Tab-separated table of C-alpha atoms in Angstrom:
chain	number	residue	atom	x	y	z
A	1	LYS	CA	6.029	8.618	-13.519
A	2	SER	CA	5.158	6.610	-10.396
A	3	GLU	CA	6.377	3.381	-11.972
A	4	VAL	CA	9.667	4.921	-13.161
A	5	LEU	CA	10.423	6.323	-9.697
A	6	ASN	CA	9.392	3.103	-7.971
A	7	SER	CA	11.670	1.050	-10.223
A	8	ALA	CA	14.562	3.477	-9.707
A	9	LEU	CA	14.255	3.284	-5.914
A	10	LYS	CA	14.286	-0.510	-6.043
A	11	GLU	CA	17.350	-0.487	-8.313
A	12	LEU	CA	19.071	1.665	-5.675
A	13	ASN	CA	17.965	-0.832	-3.003
A	14	ILE	CA	15.935	1.872	-1.217
A	15	LYS	CA	13.050	0.038	0.436
A	16	ALA	CA	10.033	1.271	2.346
A	17	ASP	CA	9.054	-0.120	5.730
A	18	VAL	CA	5.374	0.204	4.796
A	19	ASN	CA	3.414	1.207	1.693
A	20	ILE	CA	0.193	3.206	1.472
A	21	GLY	CA	-1.782	4.616	-1.434
A	22	HIS	CA	-4.624	7.031	-2.076
A	23	SER	CA	-7.796	6.079	-3.940
A	24	MET	CA	-6.803	4.350	-7.204
A	25	GLY	CA	-3.176	4.888	-6.178
A	26	GLU	CA	-3.640	2.129	-3.635
A	27	TRP	CA	-3.221	-0.313	-6.527
A	28	PHE	CA	0.195	1.170	-7.307
A	29	GLY	CA	1.074	0.557	-3.660
A	30	ILE	CA	-0.165	-3.016	-3.935
A	31	LYS	CA	2.043	-3.534	-6.979
A	32	SER	CA	5.031	-1.871	-5.304
A	33	SER	CA	4.555	-4.213	-2.348
A	34	GLY	CA	4.950	-7.181	-4.687
A	35	MET	CA	1.390	-8.449	-4.275
A	36	VAL	CA	0.523	-8.405	-8.001
A	37	SER	CA	2.439	-8.515	-11.293
A	38	ASP	CA	2.813	-5.744	-13.892
A	39	HIS	CA	0.426	-7.572	-16.198
A	40	PHE	CA	-2.357	-7.825	-13.643
A	41	ILE	CA	-2.001	-4.259	-12.391
A	42	ARG	CA	-2.330	-2.959	-15.959
A	43	GLU	CA	-5.559	-4.932	-16.344
A	44	MET	CA	-6.871	-3.601	-13.041
A	45	LEU	CA	-6.096	0.029	-13.848
A	46	GLU	CA	-7.705	-0.330	-17.268
A	47	SER	CA	-10.818	-1.747	-15.608
A	48	LEU	CA	-10.880	1.282	-13.289
A	49	ASP	CA	-10.913	3.789	-16.159
A	50	PRO	CA	-13.076	6.655	-14.810
A	51	GLU	CA	-14.893	6.930	-18.155
A	52	LYS	CA	-16.342	3.463	-17.602
A	53	TYR	CA	-17.691	4.553	-14.228
A	54	LYS	CA	-19.163	7.881	-15.281
A	55	ILE	CA	-22.543	8.516	-13.651
A	56	ASP	CA	-24.543	11.436	-14.963
A	57	GLY	CA	-25.903	13.749	-12.297
A	58	ILE	CA	-23.309	12.805	-9.664
A	59	TYR	CA	-20.781	15.489	-8.725
A	60	PHE	CA	-17.624	15.852	-6.638
A	61	ILE	CA	-16.775	18.986	-4.695
A	62	ALA	CA	-13.562	19.644	-2.757
A	63	LEU	CA	-13.999	21.573	0.481
A	64	GLY	CA	-11.428	23.752	2.218
A	65	CYS	CA	-12.246	22.128	5.553
A	66	GLY	CA	-11.976	18.731	7.153
A	67	LYS	CA	-14.365	15.902	7.869
A	68	ASP	CA	-15.475	17.241	11.249
A	69	ARG	CA	-16.691	20.551	9.890
A	70	ALA	CA	-18.318	18.872	6.892
A	71	LYS	CA	-20.202	16.378	9.076
A	72	LYS	CA	-23.288	18.547	9.604
A	73	TYR	CA	-23.814	18.804	5.842
A	74	LEU	CA	-23.423	15.057	5.445
A	75	ASP	CA	-25.934	14.491	8.244
A	76	SER	CA	-28.536	16.955	6.977
A	77	ILE	CA	-28.405	16.736	3.163
A	78	PRO	CA	-29.696	13.524	1.521
A	79	ASP	CA	-27.588	11.829	-1.162
A	80	LEU	CA	-24.378	13.545	-0.069
A	81	TYR	CA	-21.365	11.419	0.926
A	82	LEU	CA	-17.804	11.834	2.153
A	83	SER	CA	-15.643	10.404	-0.631
A	84	ASN	CA	-12.188	11.403	0.658
A	85	ASP	CA	-11.066	12.396	4.141
A	86	ASN	CA	-7.724	13.761	2.953
A	87	CYS	CA	-6.469	15.974	5.790
A	88	PRO	CA	-7.759	18.454	8.406
A	89	THR	CA	-8.259	21.138	5.754
A	90	GLN	CA	-9.612	19.115	2.827
A	91	ALA	CA	-12.548	16.804	2.406
A	92	LEU	CA	-13.987	15.596	-0.895
A	93	LEU	CA	-17.770	15.216	-1.013
A	94	CYS	CA	-19.889	13.523	-3.654
A	95	GLY	CA	-23.577	13.988	-4.259
A	96	THR	CA	-26.476	14.400	-6.618
A	97	LYS	CA	-27.159	17.755	-8.285
A	98	GLU	CA	-29.942	18.356	-5.781
A	99	ALA	CA	-27.586	17.671	-2.870
A	100	VAL	CA	-24.872	19.941	-4.259
A	101	ASP	CA	-27.433	22.699	-4.904
A	102	LYS	CA	-28.354	22.570	-1.207
A	103	LEU	CA	-24.730	22.402	-0.104
A	104	LEU	CA	-23.251	25.367	-1.973
A	105	PRO	CA	-25.334	28.125	-0.315
A	106	GLU	CA	-24.396	26.693	3.106
A	107	LEU	CA	-20.703	26.730	2.240
A	108	GLN	CA	-20.963	30.302	0.997
A	109	LYS	CA	-22.804	31.365	4.137
A	110	GLU	CA	-20.075	29.905	6.350
A	111	GLN	CA	-17.302	31.162	4.057
A	112	ILE	CA	-15.904	27.706	3.432
A	113	LEU	CA	-13.809	27.552	0.275
A	114	TYR	CA	-14.863	24.936	-2.251
A	115	GLN	CA	-14.024	23.737	-5.750
A	116	PRO	CA	-16.421	21.714	-7.939
A	117	LEU	CA	-14.585	18.977	-9.857
A	118	THR	CA	-15.216	18.056	-13.456
A	119	PHE	CA	-15.340	14.246	-13.326
A	120	GLN	CA	-18.514	12.309	-12.545
A	121	SER	CA	-18.080	8.792	-11.224
A	122	GLY	CA	-19.181	8.302	-7.629
A	123	PHE	CA	-15.962	6.534	-6.587
A	124	HIS	CA	-15.757	5.792	-2.861
A	125	THR	CA	-19.501	6.238	-2.334
A	126	PRO	CA	-22.567	3.973	-2.620
A	127	PHE	CA	-23.315	5.620	-5.995
A	128	ILE	CA	-20.765	3.309	-7.614
A	129	LYS	CA	-22.431	0.108	-6.385
A	130	ASP	CA	-24.272	-0.602	-9.646
A	131	LYS	CA	-20.956	-0.456	-11.539
A	132	MET	CA	-19.211	-3.161	-9.520
A	133	ASP	CA	-19.867	-5.779	-12.178
A	134	LEU	CA	-17.203	-4.032	-14.275
A	135	LEU	CA	-14.589	-5.362	-11.857
A	136	GLU	CA	-15.723	-8.968	-11.817
A	137	GLU	CA	-13.919	-9.956	-15.014
A	138	CYS	CA	-10.665	-8.389	-13.863
A	139	PHE	CA	-10.896	-9.844	-10.355
A	140	SER	CA	-11.484	-13.311	-11.789
A	141	HIS	CA	-7.972	-13.221	-13.322
A	142	LEU	CA	-6.078	-11.498	-10.516
A	143	LYS	CA	-3.438	-13.547	-8.737
A	144	PHE	CA	-1.830	-12.330	-5.537
A	145	ASP	CA	1.594	-13.048	-4.087
A	146	LYS	CA	2.955	-12.659	-0.580
A	147	PRO	CA	3.888	-8.959	-0.101
A	148	GLU	CA	7.536	-7.963	0.137
A	149	VAL	CA	6.513	-4.745	1.971
A	150	PRO	CA	3.431	-4.434	4.225
A	151	MET	CA	0.644	-2.619	2.364
A	152	TRP	CA	-1.805	-0.623	4.485
A	153	SER	CA	-5.404	-0.011	3.478
A	154	CYS	CA	-6.992	3.462	3.512
A	155	ASN	CA	-10.300	1.706	4.122
A	156	SER	CA	-9.676	-0.748	6.957
A	157	LEU	CA	-6.700	1.180	8.416
A	158	GLU	CA	-4.959	-2.186	8.705
A	159	VAL	CA	-2.371	-4.142	6.740
A	160	TYR	CA	-3.878	-5.796	3.671
A	161	PRO	CA	-4.943	-9.415	4.147
A	162	THR	CA	-3.108	-12.151	2.272
A	163	ASP	CA	-6.105	-14.318	1.350
A	164	PRO	CA	-7.094	-13.527	-2.292
A	165	GLN	CA	-10.818	-13.482	-1.548
A	166	GLU	CA	-10.299	-11.117	1.382
A	167	ILE	CA	-8.163	-8.818	-0.789
A	168	LYS	CA	-10.864	-8.698	-3.453
A	169	ALA	CA	-13.562	-8.027	-0.854
A	170	LEU	CA	-11.530	-5.182	0.655
A	171	SER	CA	-10.877	-3.728	-2.803
A	172	VAL	CA	-14.602	-3.621	-3.549
A	173	LYS	CA	-15.325	-2.140	-0.112
A	174	HIS	CA	-12.691	0.529	-0.741
A	175	LEU	CA	-14.479	1.655	-3.907
A	176	LEU	CA	-17.803	1.970	-2.058
A	177	GLU	CA	-16.576	3.745	1.071
A	178	THR	CA	-14.556	6.789	2.134
A	179	VAL	CA	-10.820	7.055	1.496
A	180	ARG	CA	-9.591	7.529	5.104
A	181	PHE	CA	-6.192	8.949	4.245
A	182	ARG	CA	-6.053	11.378	7.203
A	183	GLU	CA	-6.892	8.641	9.695
A	184	LEU	CA	-4.316	6.263	8.209
A	185	THR	CA	-1.648	8.984	8.347
A	186	GLU	CA	-2.450	9.574	12.022
A	187	LYS	CA	-2.376	5.859	12.830
A	188	LEU	CA	0.956	5.258	11.122
A	189	TYR	CA	2.475	8.252	12.900
A	190	ASN	CA	1.024	7.710	16.373
A	191	GLN	CA	0.861	3.920	16.596
A	192	GLU	CA	3.391	2.592	14.081
A	193	ASN	CA	6.050	5.264	14.696
A	194	VAL	CA	6.344	6.200	11.001
A	195	ARG	CA	8.288	9.457	10.780
A	196	VAL	CA	9.326	9.819	7.140
A	197	PHE	CA	6.684	9.853	4.381
A	198	VAL	CA	8.050	9.680	0.824
A	199	GLN	CA	5.693	10.243	-2.093
A	200	VAL	CA	6.582	8.217	-5.192
A	201	GLY	CA	4.817	9.899	-8.093
A	202	ALA	CA	2.709	12.956	-8.808
A	203	GLY	CA	0.047	14.604	-6.648
A	204	ASN	CA	-0.188	16.341	-3.288
A	205	LEU	CA	-0.161	13.506	-0.775
A	206	VAL	CA	2.825	15.002	1.051
A	207	GLY	CA	0.729	18.149	1.484
A	208	PHE	CA	-2.028	16.069	3.096
A	209	VAL	CA	0.539	14.434	5.378
A	210	ASP	CA	2.079	17.810	6.349
A	211	ASP	CA	-1.346	19.225	7.120
A	212	THR	CA	-2.311	16.207	9.209
């Protein structure tokens, strides 16, 4: 769906001033920016198949609160990480079973809504570090072109570099660290004067933007 809409917009000569993505969707943004070809993006997305990165005993839980309110749990519970800082009313945490077992009673006590998620991968946390070798083969074949549209990173909160080695390093860093979508939204709005956010594809990113 994302690719169909992206192609249709380009056929209509409707161009973005900047591109951003969310988690794995950042690679769709990279492709839309003209930095990689269809062939290479297909290889990358296949290499990022969540089934290949499944880690038993690691769980995601979506909270009905933001990063600031979740901070005390992250500071006090071992093996619990902030995977996604989506907006002021949603943070995605990732942790071991022991960490989640400690977290849930605290959330219930403070009446914070939460939703355990079914997939187990550890994306955007240090848990995924031992799986990074799965990307090496794909990265060795990736070729990058000069972007037609500036692509912003949800990790560095800056425009993507143009040096291939720097792009690869940032891509690995992005998989090991928090998706800072809320912060990037704020920066684009407050510092880059972005006023219209158009979501190309499925999901609730416009909801995150509205909330922020």
